[in-house]
PDB file of C-alpha atoms in Angstrom:
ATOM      1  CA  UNK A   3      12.805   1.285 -15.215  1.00 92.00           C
ATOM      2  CA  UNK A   4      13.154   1.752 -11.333  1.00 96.00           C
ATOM      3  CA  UNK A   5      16.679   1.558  -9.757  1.00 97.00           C
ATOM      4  CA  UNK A   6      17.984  -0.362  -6.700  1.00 96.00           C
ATOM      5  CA  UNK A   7      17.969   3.160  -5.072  1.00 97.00           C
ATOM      6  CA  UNK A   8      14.353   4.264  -5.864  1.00 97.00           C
ATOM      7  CA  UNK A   9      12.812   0.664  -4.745  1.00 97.00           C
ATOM      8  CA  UNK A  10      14.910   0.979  -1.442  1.00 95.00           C
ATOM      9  CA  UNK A  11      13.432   4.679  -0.798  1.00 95.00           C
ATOM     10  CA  UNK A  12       9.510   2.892  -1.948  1.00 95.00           C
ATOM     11  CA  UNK A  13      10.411   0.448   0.702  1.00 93.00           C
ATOM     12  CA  UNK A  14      11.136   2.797   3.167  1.00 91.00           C
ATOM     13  CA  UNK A  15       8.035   4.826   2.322  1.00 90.00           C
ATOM     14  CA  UNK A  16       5.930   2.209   2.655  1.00 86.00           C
ATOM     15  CA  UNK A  17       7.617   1.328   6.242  1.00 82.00           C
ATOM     16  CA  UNK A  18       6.580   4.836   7.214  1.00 82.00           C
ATOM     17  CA  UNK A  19       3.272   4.729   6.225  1.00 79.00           C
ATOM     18  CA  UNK A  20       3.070   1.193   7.921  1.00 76.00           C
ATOM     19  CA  UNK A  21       4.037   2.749  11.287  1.00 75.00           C
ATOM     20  CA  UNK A  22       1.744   5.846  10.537  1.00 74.00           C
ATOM     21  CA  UNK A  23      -1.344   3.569  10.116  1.00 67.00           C
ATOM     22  CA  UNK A  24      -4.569   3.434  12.249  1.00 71.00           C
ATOM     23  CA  UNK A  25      -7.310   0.367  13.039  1.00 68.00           C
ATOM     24  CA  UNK A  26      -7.561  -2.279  10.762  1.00 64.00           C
ATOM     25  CA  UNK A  27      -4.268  -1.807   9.131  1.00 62.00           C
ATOM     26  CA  UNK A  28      -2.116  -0.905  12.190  1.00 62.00           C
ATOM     27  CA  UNK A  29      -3.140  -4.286  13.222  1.00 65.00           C
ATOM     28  CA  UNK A  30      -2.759  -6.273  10.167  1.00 63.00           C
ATOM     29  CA  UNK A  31       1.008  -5.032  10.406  1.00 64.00           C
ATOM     30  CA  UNK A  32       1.712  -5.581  14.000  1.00 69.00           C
ATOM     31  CA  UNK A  33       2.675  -9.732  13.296  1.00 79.00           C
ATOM     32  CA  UNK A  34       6.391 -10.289  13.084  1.00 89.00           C
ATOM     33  CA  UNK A  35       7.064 -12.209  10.349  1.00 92.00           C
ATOM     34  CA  UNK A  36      10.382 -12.520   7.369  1.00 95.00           C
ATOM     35  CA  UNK A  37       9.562 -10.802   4.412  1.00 95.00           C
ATOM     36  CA  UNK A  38      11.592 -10.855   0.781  1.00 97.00           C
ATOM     37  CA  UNK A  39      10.940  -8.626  -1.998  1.00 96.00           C
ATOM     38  CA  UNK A  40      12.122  -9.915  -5.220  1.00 98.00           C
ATOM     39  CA  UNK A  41      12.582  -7.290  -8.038  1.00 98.00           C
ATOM     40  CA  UNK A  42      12.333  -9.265 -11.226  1.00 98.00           C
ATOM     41  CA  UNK A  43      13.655  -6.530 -13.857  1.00 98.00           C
ATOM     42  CA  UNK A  44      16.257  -5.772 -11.752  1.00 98.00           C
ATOM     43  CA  UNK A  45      17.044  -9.232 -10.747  1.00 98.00           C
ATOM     44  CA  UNK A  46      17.567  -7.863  -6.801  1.00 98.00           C
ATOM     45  CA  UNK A  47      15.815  -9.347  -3.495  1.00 98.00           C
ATOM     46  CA  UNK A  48      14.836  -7.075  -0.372  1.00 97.00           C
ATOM     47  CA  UNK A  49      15.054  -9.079   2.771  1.00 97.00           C
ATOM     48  CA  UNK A  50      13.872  -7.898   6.301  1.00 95.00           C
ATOM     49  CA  UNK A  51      11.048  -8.253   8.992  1.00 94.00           C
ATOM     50  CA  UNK A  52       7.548  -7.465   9.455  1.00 88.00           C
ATOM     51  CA  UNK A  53       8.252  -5.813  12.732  1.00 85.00           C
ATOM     52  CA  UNK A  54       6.959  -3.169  15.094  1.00 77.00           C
ATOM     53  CA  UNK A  55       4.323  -2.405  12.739  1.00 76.00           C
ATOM     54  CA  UNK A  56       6.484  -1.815   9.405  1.00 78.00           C
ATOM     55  CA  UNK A  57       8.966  -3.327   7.441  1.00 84.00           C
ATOM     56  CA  UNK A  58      12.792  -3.235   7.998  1.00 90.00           C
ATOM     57  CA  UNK A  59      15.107  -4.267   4.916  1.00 93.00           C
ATOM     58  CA  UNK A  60      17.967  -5.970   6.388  1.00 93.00           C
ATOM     59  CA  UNK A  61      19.845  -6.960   3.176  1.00 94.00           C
ATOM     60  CA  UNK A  62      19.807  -6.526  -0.505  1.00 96.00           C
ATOM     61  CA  UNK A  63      20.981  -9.634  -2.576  1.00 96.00           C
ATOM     62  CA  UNK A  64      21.389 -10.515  -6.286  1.00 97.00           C
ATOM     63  CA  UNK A  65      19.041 -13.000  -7.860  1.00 97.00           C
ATOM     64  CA  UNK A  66      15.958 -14.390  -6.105  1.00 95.00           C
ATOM     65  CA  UNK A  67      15.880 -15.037  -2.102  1.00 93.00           C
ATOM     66  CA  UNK A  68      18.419 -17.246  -0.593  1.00 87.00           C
ATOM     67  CA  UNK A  69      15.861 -18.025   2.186  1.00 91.00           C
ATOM     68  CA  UNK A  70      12.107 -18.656   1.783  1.00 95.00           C
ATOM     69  CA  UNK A  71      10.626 -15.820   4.022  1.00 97.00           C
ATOM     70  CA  UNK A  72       7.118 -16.099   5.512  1.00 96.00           C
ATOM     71  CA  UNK A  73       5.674 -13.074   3.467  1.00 93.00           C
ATOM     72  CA  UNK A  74       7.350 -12.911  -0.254  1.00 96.00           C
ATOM     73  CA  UNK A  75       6.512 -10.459  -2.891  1.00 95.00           C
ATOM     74  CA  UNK A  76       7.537 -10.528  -5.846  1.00 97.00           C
ATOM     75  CA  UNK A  77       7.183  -7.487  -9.158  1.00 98.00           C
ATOM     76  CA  UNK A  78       9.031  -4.831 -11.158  1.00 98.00           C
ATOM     77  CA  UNK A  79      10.446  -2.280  -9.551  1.00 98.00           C
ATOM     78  CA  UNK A  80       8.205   0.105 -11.613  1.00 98.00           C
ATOM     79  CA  UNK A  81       5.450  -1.844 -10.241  1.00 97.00           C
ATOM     80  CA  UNK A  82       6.509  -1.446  -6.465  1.00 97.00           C
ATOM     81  CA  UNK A  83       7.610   2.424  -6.578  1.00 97.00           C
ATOM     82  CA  UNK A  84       3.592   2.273  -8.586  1.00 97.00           C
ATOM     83  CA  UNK A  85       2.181   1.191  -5.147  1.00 93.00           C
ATOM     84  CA  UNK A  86       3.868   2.761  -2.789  1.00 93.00           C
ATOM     85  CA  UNK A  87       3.073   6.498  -4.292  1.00 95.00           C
ATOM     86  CA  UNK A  88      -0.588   5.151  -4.814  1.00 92.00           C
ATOM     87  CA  UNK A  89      -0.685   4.871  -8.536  1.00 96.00           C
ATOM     88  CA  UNK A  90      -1.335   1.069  -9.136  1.00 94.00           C
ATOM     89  CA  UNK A  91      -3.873  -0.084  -6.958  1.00 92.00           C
ATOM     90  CA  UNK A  92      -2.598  -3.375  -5.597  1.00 88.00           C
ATOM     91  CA  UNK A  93      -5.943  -6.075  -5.208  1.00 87.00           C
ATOM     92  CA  UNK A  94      -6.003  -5.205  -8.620  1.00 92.00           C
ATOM     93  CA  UNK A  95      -2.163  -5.947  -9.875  1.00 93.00           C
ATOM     94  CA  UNK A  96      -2.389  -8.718  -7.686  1.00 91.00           C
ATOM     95  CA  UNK A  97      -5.333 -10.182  -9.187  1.00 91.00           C
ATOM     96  CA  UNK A  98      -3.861  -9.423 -12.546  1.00 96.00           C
ATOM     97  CA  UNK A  99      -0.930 -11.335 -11.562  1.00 95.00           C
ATOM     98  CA  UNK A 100       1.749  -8.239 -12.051  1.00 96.00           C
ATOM     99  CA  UNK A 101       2.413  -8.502  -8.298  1.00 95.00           C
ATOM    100  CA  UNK A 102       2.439 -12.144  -6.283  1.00 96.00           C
ATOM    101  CA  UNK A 103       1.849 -12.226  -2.968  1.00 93.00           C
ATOM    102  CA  UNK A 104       3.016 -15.699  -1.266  1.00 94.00           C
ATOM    103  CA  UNK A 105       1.916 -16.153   2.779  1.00 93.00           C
ATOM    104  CA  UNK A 106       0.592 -18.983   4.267  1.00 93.00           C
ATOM    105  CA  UNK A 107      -2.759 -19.000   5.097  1.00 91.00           C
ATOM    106  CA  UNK A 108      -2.828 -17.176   8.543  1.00 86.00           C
ATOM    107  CA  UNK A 109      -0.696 -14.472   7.235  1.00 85.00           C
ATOM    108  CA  UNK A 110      -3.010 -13.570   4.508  1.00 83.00           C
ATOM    109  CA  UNK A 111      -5.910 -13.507   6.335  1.00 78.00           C
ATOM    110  CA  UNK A 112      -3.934 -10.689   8.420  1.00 75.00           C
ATOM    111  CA  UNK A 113      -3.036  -8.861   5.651  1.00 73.00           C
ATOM    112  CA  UNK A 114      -6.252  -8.988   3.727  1.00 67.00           C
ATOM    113  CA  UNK A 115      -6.736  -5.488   6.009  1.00 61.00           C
ATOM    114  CA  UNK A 116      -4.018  -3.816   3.745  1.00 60.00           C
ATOM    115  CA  UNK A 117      -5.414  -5.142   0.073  1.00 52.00           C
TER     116      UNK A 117
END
């Protein structure tokens, strides 16, 4: 099982690639929007922004979000280090239901460029 510390450094990962990224995807990241990440094994919540092209974790809470955010995520922590290194692919966890994706409607049309 992932710990607080190796979903934190996934999450930072994936804010570098984020700000690394080119066409399409530089664009689908460049809205600024609130963003959780709940991490149901280890009962913890990631809050932050959608900012300047990447994500910045502001705060990391017990339980689930305090706040509904505009962007929420929600998996293991296995699940999210998975992704970020490129070993679960994630249309298909999130069509398997391992990883939910909550936006409203606008939102996901921008970030259909990363799936």
């Amino acid at each position: 099982m992932a710990t607080i510390d190796e979903c934190r450094t996934a999450l930072e990962k994936l804010a570098q690639n984020m700000r690394g990224a080119d066409g399409d995807v530089r664009a689908a990241t460049a809205i600024e929007r609130t963003v959780t990440c709940r991490i149901t094994d280890l009962d913890v919540t990631f809050s932050g922004r959608m900012t300047g092209g990447a994500i910045e974790v502001d705060d990391v809470r017990p339980g689930p979000p305090a706040e509904k955010a505009q962007i929420r995520l929600t998996m293991t922590g296995d699940d999210l280090v998975a992704l970020v290194a490129g070993e679960l692919n994630f249309a298909k966890a999130w069509g398997s239901g391992r990883v939910k994706l909550e936006a409203g409607f606008r939102d996901l049309l921008s970030l259909r460029k990363l799936l």
